[in-house]
MMTF fields as JSON, N, C-alpha, C and O atoms, coordinates in Angstrom:
{
  "mmtfVersion": "1.0.0",
  "mmtfProducer": "UNKNOWN",
  "numBonds": 431,
  "numAtoms": 432,
  "numGroups": 108,
  "numChains": 1,
  "numModels": 1,
  "chainsPerModel": [1],
  "groupsPerChain": [108],
  "chainIdList": ["A"],
  "bondAtomList": [4, 2, 8, 6, 12, 10, 16, 14, 20, 18, 24, 22, 28, 26, 32, 30, 36, 34, 40, 38, 44, 42, 48, 46, 52, 50, 56, 54, 60, 58, 64, 62, 68, 66, 72, 70, 76, 74, 80, 78, 84, 82, 88, 86, 92, 90, 96, 94, 100, 98, 104, 102, 108, 106, 112, 110, 116, 114, 120, 118, 124, 122, 128, 126, 132, 130, 136, 134, 140, 138, 144, 142, 148, 146, 152, 150, 156, 154, 160, 158, 164, 162, 168, 166, 172, 170, 176, 174, 180, 178, 184, 182, 188, 186, 192, 190, 196, 194, 200, 198, 204, 202, 208, 206, 212, 210, 216, 214, 220, 218, 224, 222, 228, 226, 232, 230, 236, 234, 240, 238, 244, 242, 248, 246, 252, 250, 256, 254, 260, 258, 264, 262, 268, 266, 272, 270, 276, 274, 280, 278, 284, 282, 288, 286, 292, 290, 296, 294, 300, 298, 304, 302, 308, 306, 312, 310, 316, 314, 320, 318, 324, 322, 328, 326, 332, 330, 336, 334, 340, 338, 344, 342, 348, 346, 352, 350, 356, 354, 360, 358, 364, 362, 368, 366, 372, 370, 376, 374, 380, 378, 384, 382, 388, 386, 392, 390, 396, 394, 400, 398, 404, 402, 408, 406, 412, 410, 416, 414, 420, 418, 424, 422, 428, 426],
  "bondOrderList": [1, 1, 1, 1, 1, 1, 1, 1, 1, 1, 1, 1, 1, 1, 1, 1, 1, 1, 1, 1, 1, 1, 1, 1, 1, 1, 1, 1, 1, 1, 1, 1, 1, 1, 1, 1, 1, 1, 1, 1, 1, 1, 1, 1, 1, 1, 1, 1, 1, 1, 1, 1, 1, 1, 1, 1, 1, 1, 1, 1, 1, 1, 1, 1, 1, 1, 1, 1, 1, 1, 1, 1, 1, 1, 1, 1, 1, 1, 1, 1, 1, 1, 1, 1, 1, 1, 1, 1, 1, 1, 1, 1, 1, 1, 1, 1, 1, 1, 1, 1, 1, 1, 1, 1, 1, 1, 1],
  "groupList": [{"groupName": "UNK", "atomNameList": ["N", "CA", "C", "O"], "elementList": ["N", "C", "C", "O"], "formalChargeList": [0, 0, 0, 0], "bondAtomList": [1, 0, 2, 1, 3, 2], "bondOrderList": [1, 1, 2], "singleLetterCode": "X", "chemCompType": "L-PEPTIDE LINKING"}],
  "groupTypeList": [0, 0, 0, 0, 0, 0, 0, 0, 0, 0, 0, 0, 0, 0, 0, 0, 0, 0, 0, 0, 0, 0, 0, 0, 0, 0, 0, 0, 0, 0, 0, 0, 0, 0, 0, 0, 0, 0, 0, 0, 0, 0, 0, 0, 0, 0, 0, 0, 0, 0, 0, 0, 0, 0, 0, 0, 0, 0, 0, 0, 0, 0, 0, 0, 0, 0, 0, 0, 0, 0, 0, 0, 0, 0, 0, 0, 0, 0, 0, 0, 0, 0, 0, 0, 0, 0, 0, 0, 0, 0, 0, 0, 0, 0, 0, 0, 0, 0, 0, 0, 0, 0, 0, 0, 0, 0, 0, 0],
  "groupIdList": [1, 2, 3, 4, 5, 6, 7, 8, 9, 10, 11, 12, 13, 14, 15, 16, 17, 18, 19, 20, 21, 22, 23, 24, 25, 26, 27, 28, 29, 30, 31, 32, 33, 34, 35, 36, 37, 38, 39, 40, 41, 42, 43, 44, 45, 46, 47, 48, 49, 50, 51, 52, 53, 54, 55, 56, 57, 58, 59, 60, 61, 62, 63, 64, 65, 66, 67, 68, 69, 70, 71, 72, 73, 74, 75, 76, 77, 78, 79, 80, 81, 82, 83, 84, 85, 86, 87, 88, 89, 90, 91, 92, 93, 94, 95, 96, 97, 98, 99, 100, 101, 102, 103, 104, 105, 106, 107, 108],
  "secStructList": [7, 2, 2, 2, 2, 2, 2, 2, 2, 2, 2, 2, 2, 2, 2, 2, 2, 2, 2, 2, 2, 2, 1, 7, 6, 6, 7, 7, 3, 3, 3, 3, 3, 3, 3, 1, 4, 4, 4, 3, 3, 3, 3, 3, 3, 3, 7, 1, 1, 7, 3, 3, 3, 3, 7, 7, 5, 6, 6, 3, 3, 3, 3, 3, 7, 7, 1, 3, 3, 3, 3, 3, 3, 3, 3, 3, 7, 6, 6, 5, 7, 7, 3, 3, 3, 3, 3, 3, 3, 3, 7, 6, 6, 7, 3, 3, 3, 3, 3, 3, 3, 3, 7, 7, 5, 7, 7, 7],
  "xCoordList": [17.186, 16.077, 16.14, 15.903, 16.45, 16.527, 17.628, 17.474, 18.729, 19.84, 19.418, 19.828, 18.605, 18.126, 17.23, 17.3, 16.392, 15.535, 16.358, 16.012, 17.429, 18.301, 18.921, 19.007, 19.345, 19.951, 18.935, 19.255, 17.716, 16.67, 16.377, 16.32, 16.19, 15.873, 17.048, 16.833, 18.258, 19.422, 19.519, 20.057, 19.013, 19.094, 18.04, 18.261, 16.895, 15.792, 16.202, 15.904, 16.866, 17.263, 18.176, 18.091, 19.035, 19.911, 19.089, 19.36, 18.101, 17.249, 16.463, 16.33, 15.938, 15.196, 16.066, 15.627, 17.298, 18.199, 18.492, 18.549, 18.678, 18.963, 17.793, 17.988, 16.57, 15.393, 15.219, 15.009, 15.305, 15.07, 16.199, 15.941, 17.414, 18.504, 18.496, 19.029, 17.898, 17.84, 16.868, 17.06, 15.813, 14.827, 15.453, 16.035, 15.325, 15.925, 15.202, 14.065, 15.889, 15.313, 14.099, 13.25, 13.997, 12.867, 11.744, 10.841, 11.792, 10.792, 9.609, 9.785, 8.412, 7.191, 6.62, 6.733, 6.005, 5.371, 5.228, 5.281, 5.045, 4.893, 5.825, 6.227, 6.157, 6.951, 6.539, 5.96, 6.846, 6.497, 6.928, 7.632, 6.49, 6.894, 5.674, 5.097, 5.281, 4.117, 4.577, 5.505, 3.91, 4.206, 2.939, 1.876, 3.002, 4.158, 4.44, 3.524, 5.7, 6.127, 5.539, 5.299, 5.309, 4.774, 3.243, 2.641, 2.612, 1.153, 0.593, -0.622, 1.465, 1.013, 1.242, 2.291, 0.236, 0.332, 0.795, 1.734, 0.117, 0.459, -0.034, -0.869, 0.507, 0.111, -0.358, 0.322, -1.511, -2.108, -2.191, -2.604, -1.806, -1.963, -3.011, -2.799, -4.145, -5.32, -5.789, -5.9, -6.062, -6.75, -7.719, -7.763, -8.495, -9.45, -8.786, -9.398, -7.544, -6.854, -5.703, -5.185, -5.304, -4.081, -4.26, -4.768, -3.848, -3.811, -2.482, -2.152, -1.722, -0.397, -0.327, -0.822, 0.292, 0.405, 1.883, 2.723, 2.17, 3.546, 3.524, 2.668, 4.47, 4.631, 5.794, 6.933, 5.535, 6.598, 7.665, 7.396, 8.866, 9.983, 10.285, 10.699, 10.083, 10.269, 9.46, 9.905, 8.273, 7.392, 7.618, 6.802, 8.708, 9.033, 8.397, 8.362, 7.897, 7.38, 7.749, 7.87, 7.921, 8.143, 7.483, 7.854, 6.505, 5.744, 5.896, 5.512, 6.448, 6.554, 5.219, 4.582, 4.798, 3.536, 3.579, 4.509, 2.571, 2.401, 1.875, 1.271, 2.096, 1.506, -0.019, -0.628, -0.622, -2.075, -2.516, -1.716, -3.813, -4.389, -4.845, -5.603, -4.378, -4.601, -5.217, -5.26, -5.693, -6.016, -4.906, -4.418, -4.511, -3.518, -4.209, -4.732, -4.212, -4.82, -3.719, -2.908, -3.702, -2.791, -3.62, -4.517, -3.316, -3.989, -3.298, -2.207, -3.944, -3.345, -3.593, -4.563, -2.709, -2.854, -3.873, -4.173, -4.41, -5.359, -4.787, -3.618, -5.644, -5.237, -5.069, -4.962, -5.046, -4.902, -5.967, -6.452, -6.332, -7.312, -6.62, -5.518, -7.289, -6.81, -6.816, -7.551, -5.999, -5.936, -6.106, -5.529, -6.9, -7.1, -6.759, -7.283, -5.891, -5.596, -6.208, -5.966, -6.989, -7.631, -6.769, -6.004, -6.897, -6.259, -4.746, -4.216, -4.083, -2.621, -2.159, -2.416, -1.483, -1.092, 0.339, 1.273, 0.477, 1.787, 2.087, 1.341, 3.189, 3.589, 4.666, 5.361, 4.789, 5.793, 7.197, 7.549, 7.991, 9.405, 9.599, 10.596, 8.628, 8.732, 8.14, 7.048, 8.875, 8.355, 7.655, 8.282, 6.373, 5.608, 5.915, 5.652, 6.466, 6.848, 5.682, 5.325, 5.097, 3.959, 4.388, 3.553, 5.686, 6.201, 5.773, 5.631, 5.567, 5.184, 3.662, 2.971, 3.158, 1.727, 1.49, 1.936, 0.793, 0.624, -0.727, -1.781, -0.672, -1.886, -2.503, -1.793, -3.827, -4.533, -4.743, -5.126, -4.492, -4.7, -6.185, -6.856, -6.694, -8.098, -8.178, -7.478, -9.039, -9.224, -10.428, -11.532, -10.225, -11.353, -12.387, -13.386],
  "yCoordList": [97.08, 97.149, 98.429, 98.397, 99.534, 100.809, 100.782, 101.351, 100.124, 100.019, 99.268, 99.635, 98.226, 97.462, 98.31, 98.198, 99.156, 100.036, 101.015, 101.298, 101.533, 102.464, 101.761, 102.335, 100.538, 99.781, 99.541, 99.702, 99.158, 98.92, 100.193, 100.161, 101.314, 102.565, 103.07, 103.732, 102.773, 103.16, 102.288, 102.722, 101.087, 100.141, 100.411, 100.088, 100.999, 101.22, 102.067, 101.661, 103.218, 103.984, 103.18, 103.31, 102.362, 101.524, 100.549, 100.38, 99.914, 98.972, 99.705, 99.204, 100.897, 101.676, 101.998, 101.859, 102.427, 102.758, 101.522, 101.608, 100.383, 99.153, 98.756, 98.398, 98.82, 98.45, 99.409, 98.981, 100.722, 101.691, 101.738, 102.015, 101.482, 101.476, 100.197, 100.165, 99.149, 97.876, 97.933, 97.238, 98.76, 98.842, 99.525, 100.604, 98.891, 99.408, 100.682, 100.942, 101.463, 102.725, 102.518, 103.404, 101.369, 101.126, 100.347, 99.846, 100.244, 99.507, 100.406, 101.556, 99.872, 100.581, 99.927, 98.715, 100.735, 100.189, 101.228, 102.429, 100.755, 101.637, 101.185, 100.023, 102.128, 101.812, 102.755, 103.814, 102.357, 103.184, 102.535, 101.525, 103.137, 102.721, 102.819, 103.896, 101.694, 101.657, 101.835, 101.169, 102.745, 103.019, 102.723, 103.228, 101.95, 101.249, 99.991, 99.349, 99.662, 98.524, 97.208, 96.299, 97.104, 95.855, 95.819, 94.92, 96.773, 96.817, 96.37, 96.385, 95.967, 95.616, 94.134, 93.578, 93.508, 92.11, 92.016, 91.285, 92.771, 92.726, 93.994, 94.729, 94.225, 95.366, 94.803, 93.975, 95.251, 94.788, 95.952, 97.051, 95.717, 96.68, 96.082, 95.015, 96.773, 96.187, 97.048, 98.269, 96.387, 97.026, 96.0, 94.863, 96.395, 95.471, 94.261, 93.197, 94.405, 93.329, 92.72, 91.672, 93.342, 92.952, 93.086, 94.1, 92.073, 92.151, 91.59, 90.439, 92.401, 92.002, 92.136, 93.108, 91.15, 91.149, 91.177, 90.544, 91.934, 92.026, 92.035, 92.674, 91.323, 91.355, 92.285, 91.975, 93.421, 94.385, 93.83, 92.969, 94.335, 94.004, 95.243, 96.267, 95.158, 96.307, 97.519, 98.658, 97.269, 98.345, 98.816, 99.564, 98.392, 98.83, 97.913, 96.694, 98.511, 97.701, 98.33, 99.549, 97.482, 97.898, 96.84, 95.667, 97.258, 96.336, 96.758, 97.868, 95.889, 96.162, 95.843, 94.84, 96.706, 96.492, 97.137, 97.869, 96.852, 97.518, 98.928, 99.179, 99.842, 101.176, 101.083, 100.21, 101.991, 102.008, 102.742, 103.365, 102.651, 103.273, 102.151, 101.267, 102.198, 101.124, 101.649, 102.852, 100.697, 100.929, 100.246, 99.19, 100.836, 100.224, 99.93, 100.836, 98.662, 98.244, 97.79, 96.929, 98.378, 97.926, 97.087, 97.597, 95.809, 94.86, 94.921, 94.381, 95.583, 95.812, 94.626, 93.884, 94.475, 93.463, 93.944, 95.136, 93.012, 93.42, 94.546, 94.533, 95.504, 96.667, 97.909, 99.023, 97.706, 98.829, 98.734, 97.645, 99.876, 99.922, 99.678, 100.169, 98.907, 98.764, 100.146, 101.038, 100.312, 101.592, 101.333, 100.387, 102.176, 102.061, 103.397, 104.438, 103.364, 104.556, 104.346, 103.323, 105.297, 105.239, 105.968, 106.868, 105.581, 106.259, 106.44, 107.544, 105.351, 105.36, 105.172, 104.136, 106.172, 106.158, 105.635, 106.145, 104.602, 104.038, 104.382, 104.013, 105.095, 105.506, 104.573, 103.896, 104.551, 103.737, 104.096, 105.273, 103.09, 103.244, 104.154, 104.87, 104.125, 104.994, 104.297, 103.732, 104.344, 103.842, 105.01, 106.03, 104.863, 105.882, 105.755, 104.716, 106.802, 106.791, 107.332, 108.505, 106.473, 106.865, 107.408, 107.861, 107.362, 107.912, 107.1, 105.879, 107.794, 107.142, 107.068, 108.077, 105.883, 105.652, 105.231, 104.166, 106.065, 105.846, 105.182, 105.723, 104.001, 103.277, 103.889, 104.346, 103.894, 104.393, 103.239, 102.14, 103.494, 102.503, 102.445, 103.475, 101.24, 101.065, 101.248, 100.581, 102.16, 102.427, 101.631, 101.808, 100.745, 99.908, 100.713, 100.16],
  "zCoordList": [159.761, 158.836, 158.008, 156.801, 158.635, 157.928, 156.872, 155.792, 157.187, 156.25, 154.98, 153.879, 155.13, 153.974, 153.083, 151.859, 153.673, 152.876, 152.059, 150.912, 152.618, 151.897, 150.695, 149.61, 150.888, 149.788, 148.676, 147.498, 149.04, 148.037, 147.254, 146.025, 147.949, 147.26, 146.417, 145.402, 146.814, 146.014, 144.767, 143.748, 144.839, 143.726, 142.656, 141.489, 143.028, 142.085, 140.878, 139.755, 141.034, 139.841, 138.905, 137.684, 139.479, 138.665, 137.826, 136.637, 138.422, 137.698, 136.614, 135.498, 136.94, 135.952, 134.747, 133.605, 134.999, 133.892, 133.051, 131.825, 133.69, 132.958, 132.067, 130.906, 132.61, 131.822, 130.66, 129.524, 130.94, 129.89, 128.87, 127.698, 129.262, 128.291, 127.469, 126.359, 128.005, 127.283, 126.117, 125.119, 126.228, 125.161, 123.955, 124.069, 122.812, 121.583, 121.143, 121.538, 120.32, 119.868, 118.982, 118.888, 118.332, 117.445, 118.135, 117.465, 119.442, 120.198, 120.543, 120.947, 120.38, 120.755, 122.002, 122.183, 122.862, 124.046, 125.139, 124.878, 126.373, 127.533, 128.642, 128.709, 129.51, 130.689, 131.803, 131.559, 133.033, 134.168, 135.468, 135.479, 136.561, 137.899, 138.809, 138.964, 139.41, 140.296, 141.738, 142.197, 142.443, 143.846, 144.655, 144.296, 145.704, 146.23, 145.407, 144.891, 145.298, 144.484, 144.972, 144.177, 146.267, 146.81, 146.784, 147.372, 146.119, 146.045, 144.713, 144.519, 143.779, 142.434, 142.156, 142.48, 141.548, 141.143, 139.685, 139.367, 138.799, 137.377, 136.692, 137.219, 135.505, 134.671, 133.336, 132.73, 132.887, 131.638, 130.654, 131.024, 129.422, 128.329, 127.398, 126.822, 127.251, 126.609, 125.437, 125.55, 124.311, 123.185, 122.624, 123.093, 121.622, 121.022, 120.386, 120.302, 119.936, 119.22, 120.004, 119.62, 121.071, 121.765, 123.276, 123.755, 124.018, 125.475, 125.935, 125.649, 126.648, 127.114, 128.625, 129.195, 129.274, 130.73, 131.108, 130.469, 132.168, 132.654, 134.179, 134.791, 134.787, 136.236, 136.548, 136.199, 137.198, 137.481, 138.413, 139.25, 138.252, 139.128, 139.958, 139.415, 141.265, 142.168, 141.716, 141.858, 141.172, 140.734, 139.309, 138.771, 138.689, 137.328, 136.292, 136.462, 135.222, 134.124, 132.788, 132.666, 131.803, 130.413, 129.549, 129.595, 128.763, 127.927, 126.471, 126.101, 125.654, 124.222, 123.561, 123.885, 122.629, 121.932, 120.554, 120.215, 119.789, 118.506, 118.763, 119.805, 117.832, 117.983, 118.055, 117.436, 118.814, 118.93, 120.182, 120.88, 120.446, 121.635, 122.562, 122.161, 123.794, 124.756, 126.042, 126.297, 126.847, 128.247, 129.028, 128.626, 130.127, 131.007, 132.327, 132.976, 132.726, 133.984, 134.925, 134.585, 136.113, 137.156, 138.114, 138.787, 138.17, 139.045, 140.403, 140.582, 141.351, 142.666, 143.6, 143.448, 144.545, 145.579, 146.617, 146.683, 147.434, 148.471, 149.339, 149.724, 149.626, 150.406, 149.54, 150.053, 148.199, 147.263, 146.185, 145.878, 145.61, 144.531, 143.189, 142.947, 142.318, 140.949, 140.295, 140.718, 139.271, 138.563, 137.064, 136.527, 136.391, 134.954, 134.3, 134.695, 133.313, 132.512, 131.134, 130.492, 130.685, 129.374, 128.342, 128.687, 127.103, 125.964, 126.14, 126.009, 126.435, 126.473, 125.034, 124.42, 124.508, 123.093, 122.958, 123.576, 122.13, 121.816, 120.368, 119.462, 120.162, 118.819, 118.276, 119.033, 116.982, 116.296, 116.79, 116.862, 117.128, 117.518, 118.728, 118.818, 119.673, 120.845, 122.064, 122.001, 123.174, 124.437, 125.139, 125.425, 125.412, 126.124, 127.611, 128.217, 128.191, 129.603, 130.432, 130.325, 131.251, 132.084, 133.44, 134.223, 133.721, 134.97, 136.18, 136.105, 137.303, 138.551, 138.645, 138.502, 138.884, 139.041, 140.493, 140.918, 141.239, 142.678, 142.952, 142.618, 143.564, 143.927, 145.177, 146.073, 145.228, 146.402, 147.374, 146.974, 148.632, 149.677, 150.006, 150.064, 150.22, 150.615, 152.119, 152.881, 152.531, 153.954, 154.43, 153.915, 155.418, 155.896, 156.638, 157.098]
}
């Protein structure tokens, strides 16, 4: 079991590089990594005119969008609290990197 965890964690940086290198230089949007990866159901990028949904792969997400100011909602699975980020700014021809977003565990 421990060996499988090492393989998964070694694979995550490779997947991150693939996702981020795949996005074109003229692409606008957001990207990030939700921790724990198995605690997230979906990620929503919300504005008054636009709502985009993405299902992360191993905690990684990249959502292309028009430039603007958004809210980012992380829809967590049971056992974790949802997370909302306000005023996420997406600029023209730039992917906004939100880095690692850590979900809080719900304590019964």
